[in-house]
XYZ file of C-alpha atoms in Angstrom:
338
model
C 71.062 12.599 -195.998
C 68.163 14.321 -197.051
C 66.945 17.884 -196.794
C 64.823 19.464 -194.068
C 61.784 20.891 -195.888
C 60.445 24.263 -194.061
C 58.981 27.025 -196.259
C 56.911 28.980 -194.172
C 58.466 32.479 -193.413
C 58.117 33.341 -190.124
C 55.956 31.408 -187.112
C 52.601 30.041 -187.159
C 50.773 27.591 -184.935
C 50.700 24.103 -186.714
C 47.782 23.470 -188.940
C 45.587 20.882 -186.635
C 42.524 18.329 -187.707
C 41.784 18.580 -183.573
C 38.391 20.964 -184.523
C 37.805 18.059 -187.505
C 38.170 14.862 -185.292
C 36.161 16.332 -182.236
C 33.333 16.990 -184.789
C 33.180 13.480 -185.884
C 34.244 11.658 -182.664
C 31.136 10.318 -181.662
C 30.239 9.302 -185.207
C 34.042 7.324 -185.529
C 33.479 5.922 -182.806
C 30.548 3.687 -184.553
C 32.461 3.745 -187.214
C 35.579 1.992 -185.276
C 33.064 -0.207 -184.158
C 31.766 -1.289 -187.621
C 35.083 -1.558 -188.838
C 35.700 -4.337 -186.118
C 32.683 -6.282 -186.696
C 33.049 -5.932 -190.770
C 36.142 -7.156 -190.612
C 35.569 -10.273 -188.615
C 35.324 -13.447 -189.806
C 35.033 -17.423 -189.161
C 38.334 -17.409 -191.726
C 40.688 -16.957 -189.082
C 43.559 -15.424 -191.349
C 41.016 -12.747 -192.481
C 40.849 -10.423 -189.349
C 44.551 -11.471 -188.731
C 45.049 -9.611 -191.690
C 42.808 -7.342 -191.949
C 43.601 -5.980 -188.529
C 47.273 -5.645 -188.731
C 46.694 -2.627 -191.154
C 43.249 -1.173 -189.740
C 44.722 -0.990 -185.830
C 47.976 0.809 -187.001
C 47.225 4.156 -186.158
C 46.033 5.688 -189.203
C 44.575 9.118 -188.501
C 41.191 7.621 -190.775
C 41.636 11.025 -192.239
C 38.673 9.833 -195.323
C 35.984 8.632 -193.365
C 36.150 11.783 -191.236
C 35.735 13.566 -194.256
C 32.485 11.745 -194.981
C 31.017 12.200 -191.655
C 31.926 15.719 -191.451
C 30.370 16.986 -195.221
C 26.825 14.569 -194.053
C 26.807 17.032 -190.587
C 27.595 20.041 -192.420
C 24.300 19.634 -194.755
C 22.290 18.153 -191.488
C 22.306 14.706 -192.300
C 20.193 12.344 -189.791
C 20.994 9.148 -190.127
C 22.932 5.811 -189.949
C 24.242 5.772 -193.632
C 26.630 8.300 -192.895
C 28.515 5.916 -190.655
C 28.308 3.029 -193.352
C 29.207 4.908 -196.315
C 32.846 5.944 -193.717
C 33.748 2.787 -193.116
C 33.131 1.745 -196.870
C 35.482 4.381 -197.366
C 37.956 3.368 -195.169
C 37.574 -0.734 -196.382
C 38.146 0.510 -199.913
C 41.296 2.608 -198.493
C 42.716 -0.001 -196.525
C 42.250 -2.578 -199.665
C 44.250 -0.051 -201.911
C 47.164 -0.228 -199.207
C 47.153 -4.316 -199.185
C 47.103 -3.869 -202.920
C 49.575 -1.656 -203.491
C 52.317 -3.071 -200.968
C 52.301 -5.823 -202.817
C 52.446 -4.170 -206.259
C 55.270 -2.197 -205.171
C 56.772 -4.837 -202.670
C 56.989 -2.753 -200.082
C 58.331 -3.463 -196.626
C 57.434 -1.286 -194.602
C 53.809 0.681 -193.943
C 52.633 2.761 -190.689
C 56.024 1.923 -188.544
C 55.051 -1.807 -189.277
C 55.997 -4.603 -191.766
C 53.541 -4.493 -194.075
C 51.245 -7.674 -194.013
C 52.782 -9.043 -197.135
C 56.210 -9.276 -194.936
C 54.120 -11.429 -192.303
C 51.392 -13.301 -194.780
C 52.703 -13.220 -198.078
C 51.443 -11.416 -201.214
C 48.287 -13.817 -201.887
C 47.097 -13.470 -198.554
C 47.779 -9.677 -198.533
C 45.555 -9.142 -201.990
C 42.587 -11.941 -201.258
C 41.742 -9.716 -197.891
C 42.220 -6.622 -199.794
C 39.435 -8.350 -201.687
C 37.180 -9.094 -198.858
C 37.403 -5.905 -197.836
C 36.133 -4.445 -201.139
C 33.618 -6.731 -200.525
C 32.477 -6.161 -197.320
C 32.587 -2.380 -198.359
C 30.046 -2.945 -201.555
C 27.655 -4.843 -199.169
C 27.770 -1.440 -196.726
C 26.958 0.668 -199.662
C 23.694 -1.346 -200.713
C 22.692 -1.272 -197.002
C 22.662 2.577 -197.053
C 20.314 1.945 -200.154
C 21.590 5.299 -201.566
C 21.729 4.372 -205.573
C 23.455 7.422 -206.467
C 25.932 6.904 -203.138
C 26.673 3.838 -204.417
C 27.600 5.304 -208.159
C 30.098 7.550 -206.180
C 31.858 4.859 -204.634
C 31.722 2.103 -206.929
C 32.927 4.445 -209.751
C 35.797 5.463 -207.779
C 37.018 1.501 -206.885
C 37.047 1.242 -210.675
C 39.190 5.046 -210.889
C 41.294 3.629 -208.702
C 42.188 0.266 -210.152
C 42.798 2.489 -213.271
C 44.931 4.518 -211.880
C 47.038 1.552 -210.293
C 47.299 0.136 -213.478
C 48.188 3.043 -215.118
C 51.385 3.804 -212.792
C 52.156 0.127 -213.723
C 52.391 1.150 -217.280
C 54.348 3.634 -216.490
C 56.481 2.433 -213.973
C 60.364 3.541 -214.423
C 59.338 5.630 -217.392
C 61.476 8.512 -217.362
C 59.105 10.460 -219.754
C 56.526 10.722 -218.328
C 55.212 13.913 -218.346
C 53.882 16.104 -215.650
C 50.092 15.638 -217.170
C 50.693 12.048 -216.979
C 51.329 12.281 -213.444
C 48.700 14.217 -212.299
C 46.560 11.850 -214.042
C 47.385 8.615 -212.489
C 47.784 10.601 -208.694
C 44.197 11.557 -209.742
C 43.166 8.550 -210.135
C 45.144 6.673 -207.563
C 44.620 9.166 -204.421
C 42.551 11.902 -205.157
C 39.670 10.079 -206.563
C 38.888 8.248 -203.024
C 39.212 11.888 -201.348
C 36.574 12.950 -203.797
C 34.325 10.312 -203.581
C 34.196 10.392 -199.731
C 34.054 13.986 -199.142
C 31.003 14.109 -201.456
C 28.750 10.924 -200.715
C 27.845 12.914 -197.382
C 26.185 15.776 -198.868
C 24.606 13.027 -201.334
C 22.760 11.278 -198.600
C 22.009 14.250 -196.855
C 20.162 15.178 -200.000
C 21.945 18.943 -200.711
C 21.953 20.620 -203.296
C 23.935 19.677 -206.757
C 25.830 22.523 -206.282
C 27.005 22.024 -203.114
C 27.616 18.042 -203.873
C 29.975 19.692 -206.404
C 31.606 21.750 -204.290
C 32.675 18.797 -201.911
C 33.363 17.275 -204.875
C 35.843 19.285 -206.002
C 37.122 19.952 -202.964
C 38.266 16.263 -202.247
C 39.600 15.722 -205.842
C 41.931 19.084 -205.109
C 42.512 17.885 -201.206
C 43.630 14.787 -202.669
C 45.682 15.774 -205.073
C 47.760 18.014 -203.101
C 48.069 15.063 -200.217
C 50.260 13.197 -202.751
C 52.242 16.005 -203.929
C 53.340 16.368 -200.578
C 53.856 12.899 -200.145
C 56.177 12.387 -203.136
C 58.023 15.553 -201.408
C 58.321 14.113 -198.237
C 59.527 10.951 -199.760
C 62.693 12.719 -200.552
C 63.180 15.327 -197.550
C 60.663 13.703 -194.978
C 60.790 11.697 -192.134
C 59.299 7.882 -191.616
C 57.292 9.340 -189.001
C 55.593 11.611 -191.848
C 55.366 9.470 -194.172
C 54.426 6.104 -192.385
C 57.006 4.539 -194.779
C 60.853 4.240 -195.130
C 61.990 7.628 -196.652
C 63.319 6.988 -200.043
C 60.851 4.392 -200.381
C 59.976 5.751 -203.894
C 63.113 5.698 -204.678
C 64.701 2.605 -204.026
C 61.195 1.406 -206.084
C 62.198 3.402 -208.950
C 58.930 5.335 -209.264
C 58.621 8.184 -211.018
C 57.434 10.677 -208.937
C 56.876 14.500 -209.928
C 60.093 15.625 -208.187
C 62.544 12.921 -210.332
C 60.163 14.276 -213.345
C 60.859 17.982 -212.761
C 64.515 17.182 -211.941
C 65.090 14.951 -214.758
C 63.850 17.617 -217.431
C 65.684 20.408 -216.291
C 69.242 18.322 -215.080
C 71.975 18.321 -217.679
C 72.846 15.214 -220.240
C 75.057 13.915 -217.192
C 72.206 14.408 -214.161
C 70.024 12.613 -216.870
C 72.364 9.435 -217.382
C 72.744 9.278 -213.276
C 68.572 9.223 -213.511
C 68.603 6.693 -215.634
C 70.690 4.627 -214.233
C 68.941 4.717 -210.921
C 65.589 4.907 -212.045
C 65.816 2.341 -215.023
C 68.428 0.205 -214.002
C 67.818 -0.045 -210.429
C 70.859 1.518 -209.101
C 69.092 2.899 -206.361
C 71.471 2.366 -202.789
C 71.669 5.101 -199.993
C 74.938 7.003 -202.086
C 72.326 7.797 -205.080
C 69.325 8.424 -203.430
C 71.971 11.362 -201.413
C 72.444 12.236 -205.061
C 69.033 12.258 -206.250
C 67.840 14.649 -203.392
C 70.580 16.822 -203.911
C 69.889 16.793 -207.746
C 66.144 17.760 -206.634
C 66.905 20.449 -204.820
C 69.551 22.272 -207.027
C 66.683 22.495 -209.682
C 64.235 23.528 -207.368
C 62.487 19.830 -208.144
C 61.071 19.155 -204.160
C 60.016 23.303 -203.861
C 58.187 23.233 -207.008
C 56.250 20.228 -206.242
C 55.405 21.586 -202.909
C 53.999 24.762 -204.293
C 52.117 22.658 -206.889
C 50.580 20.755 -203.432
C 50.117 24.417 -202.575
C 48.262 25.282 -206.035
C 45.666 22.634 -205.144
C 44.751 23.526 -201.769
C 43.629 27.004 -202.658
C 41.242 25.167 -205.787
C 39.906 22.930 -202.767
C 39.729 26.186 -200.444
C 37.906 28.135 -202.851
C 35.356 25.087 -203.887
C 34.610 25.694 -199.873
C 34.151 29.554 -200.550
C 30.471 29.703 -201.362
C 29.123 27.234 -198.723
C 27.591 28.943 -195.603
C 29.871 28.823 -192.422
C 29.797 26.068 -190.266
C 32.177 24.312 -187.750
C 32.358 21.540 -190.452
C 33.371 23.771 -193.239
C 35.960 25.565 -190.730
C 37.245 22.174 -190.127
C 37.530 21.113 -193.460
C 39.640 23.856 -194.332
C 41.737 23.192 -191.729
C 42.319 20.147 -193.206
C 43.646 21.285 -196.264
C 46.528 23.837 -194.365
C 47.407 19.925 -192.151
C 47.875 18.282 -195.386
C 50.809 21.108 -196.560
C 51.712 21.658 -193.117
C 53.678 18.147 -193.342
C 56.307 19.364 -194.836
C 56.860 21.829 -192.360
C-alpha cells in the first residue's frame, strides 16, 4: 500500500543536520537540562506528562535553530538557551494540543499521552507548559523577544482553529492551506529562527532574513509531511501513515487530487473525506488517486519551492558554519521523502 517517494535523479549523500547539532551541542545540552527542571513539578501527573512527549526522541530540530542564528550573529549569553527551550515548551504544548484535537493515537513510535492520561490531562500540561515557557521569556528580559514569541502562540492558536473550521472541507483552496500550515507550523519555525539574532542585537535586516527563512523552512517541513503521510513511513513521520487520512483532513495532496479527479474520483473523496469512509481499501485508493494526478509530486515540489525562498533569505548573510548548517537544514527537511 502506498508509494515509495524518491525523486532525486541520480546519487547524492543524504542531506545531514550532523554539522547543525555539533554546533549547538554544548548549548542543548543546557537546554536538555532546563527542559528537565522546567518541567518538574510537586503535581506529580505534570512531569508524568510532560515527560512522556519531551523524552521521545524528537530531533529538537527548533530550539537548535535558535541557538544556532544567536552564534551566527555572536551572541554571549544565557538567553539564548531560555528563549530554546521556550521554543521547544511552546512546541511540545502544540503536540498535546493537537493530539487531542485530532484524537490521535499514536505520536513519536508512542501512544500519545491522551491514550495513557486522557484528553484533560493531555491539554492542562500543554498549558503549563505555555506557561512555564512565558515565564522563560520574561527572564531573558528581551521585550521585543518576547513580542516574537508571544505573537506566534497566538498565530498558532489561530491557525489551529482555523484548520478546525475547515476541517473535512473539500474546498478548500490551495491559499487556504498555505494559510493555516502558516500559521500552524511555519510560524513557530519563524519565530525561533529569528529571536536569536534579536537578542544578539543584529541588524533588522538580518533579523529579517532569519525571519523569512524559518517562515519558508517551515512551510516546506509540512508540505513534506502531508506527502509523507501518504507515501511515507511511521519511522518518517513519527505517526501512523495515513494518519491524515483516516482523520479526514484536508491536506494539499487530497486538495490537488480532488480538483483535478473526475466527477467519480470526486464522489469517492467525498465519501471518505466527508463521510468518514476512510479504512485501509480507500486510503490504497486515495494514494493511488494522488499519484495518477501528480497530487503527492506536486506538493513535494511546492516543499521544494519554499526551500529555495528560505535558501535565498540565507544568500546575503556572510558565511559562517551556522549559516552552512542552516542550509543544510533546509536540503534534511526535503530529503525525507527520499
Amino acid at each position: 500500500m502506498g508509494v515509495v517517494l524518491n525523486i532525486e535523479n541520480g546519487k547524492r549523500e543524504p542531506a545531514s543536520i550532523k554539522d547543525l547539532i555539533d554546533l549547538t551541542a554544548a548549548d542543548m545540552g543546557r537546554v536538555n537540562e532546563l527542559i528537565l527542571s522546567k518541567a518538574g513539578s510537586d503535581v506529580e501527573m505534570i512531569p508524568e506528562v510532560a515527560n512522556h512527549l519531551i523524552s521521545s526522541g524528537g530531533k529538537r530540530l527548533r530550539p537548535m535553530l535558535t541557538l544556532a542564528a544567536a552564534q551566527m550573529f555572536g551572541y554571549v549569553g544565557e538567553g539564548h538557551v531560555k528563549l530554546a527551550t521556550s521554543v521547544e515548551f511552546m512546541h511540545t504544548a502544540t503536540l498535546l494540543h493537537d493530539d487531542v484535537v485530532d484524537e490521535s493515537g499514536m505520536r513519536r513510535g508512542k501512544k500519545t499521552a491522551r491514550m495513557i492520561w486522557g484528553n484533560q490531562a493531555s491539554v492542562l500540561v500543554g498549558d503549563f507548559l505555555l506557561g512555564q515557557a512565558f515565564r522563560m521569556m520574561v527572564d531573558v528580559g528581551s521585550l521585543e523577544a518576547l513580542d516574537i514569541l508571544s505573537s506566534a502562540a497566538s498565530i498558532i492558536a489561530e491557525g489551529e482553529v482555523m484548520q478546525l473550521a475547515a476541517a473535512k472541507n473539500l474546498e478548500t483552496t490551495e491559499d487556504e492551506h498555505f494559510a493555516v500550515i502558516k500559521a500552524k507550523t511555519a510560524a513557530l519555525f519563524s519565530a525561533a529562527a529569528e529571536v536569536g539574532p534579536v537578542i544578539a542585537q543584529a541588524t533588522r535586516n538580518d533579523r529579517a532574513a532569519l525571519r523569512s527563512y524559518g517562515m519558508n523552512l517551515g512551510l516546506a517541513f509540512q508540505l513534506i509531511d502531508d506527502a509523507l503521510d501518504y507515501g511515507g513511513t511511521s519511522k518518517d513521520l513519527g505517526k501512523n501513515v495515513g494518519d491524515d487520512f483516516r482523520e479526514g483532513k484536508v491536506t494539499l495532496p487530497v486538495i490537488l487530487a480532488y480538483r483535478r479527479g473526475s466527477k467519480a474520483e470526486r464522489t469517492f473523496w467525498k465519501r471518505a473525506i466527508e463521510d468518514n469512509v476512510t479504512d485501509d481499501a480507500g486510503l490504497e485508493k486515495a494514494t493511488g488517486l494522488m499519484t495518477r494526478h501528480g497530487a503527492i509530486a506536486d506538493t513535494i515540489g511546492r516543499a521544494r519551492h519554499f526551500g529555495e525562498i528560505a535558501r535565498d533569505a540565507l544568500a546575503p548573510l556572510e558565511a559562517t558554519p551556522q549559516k552552512s548548517a542552516l542550509i543544510d537544514v533546509i536540503d534534511f527537511c526535503i530529503s525525507r521523502v527520499n
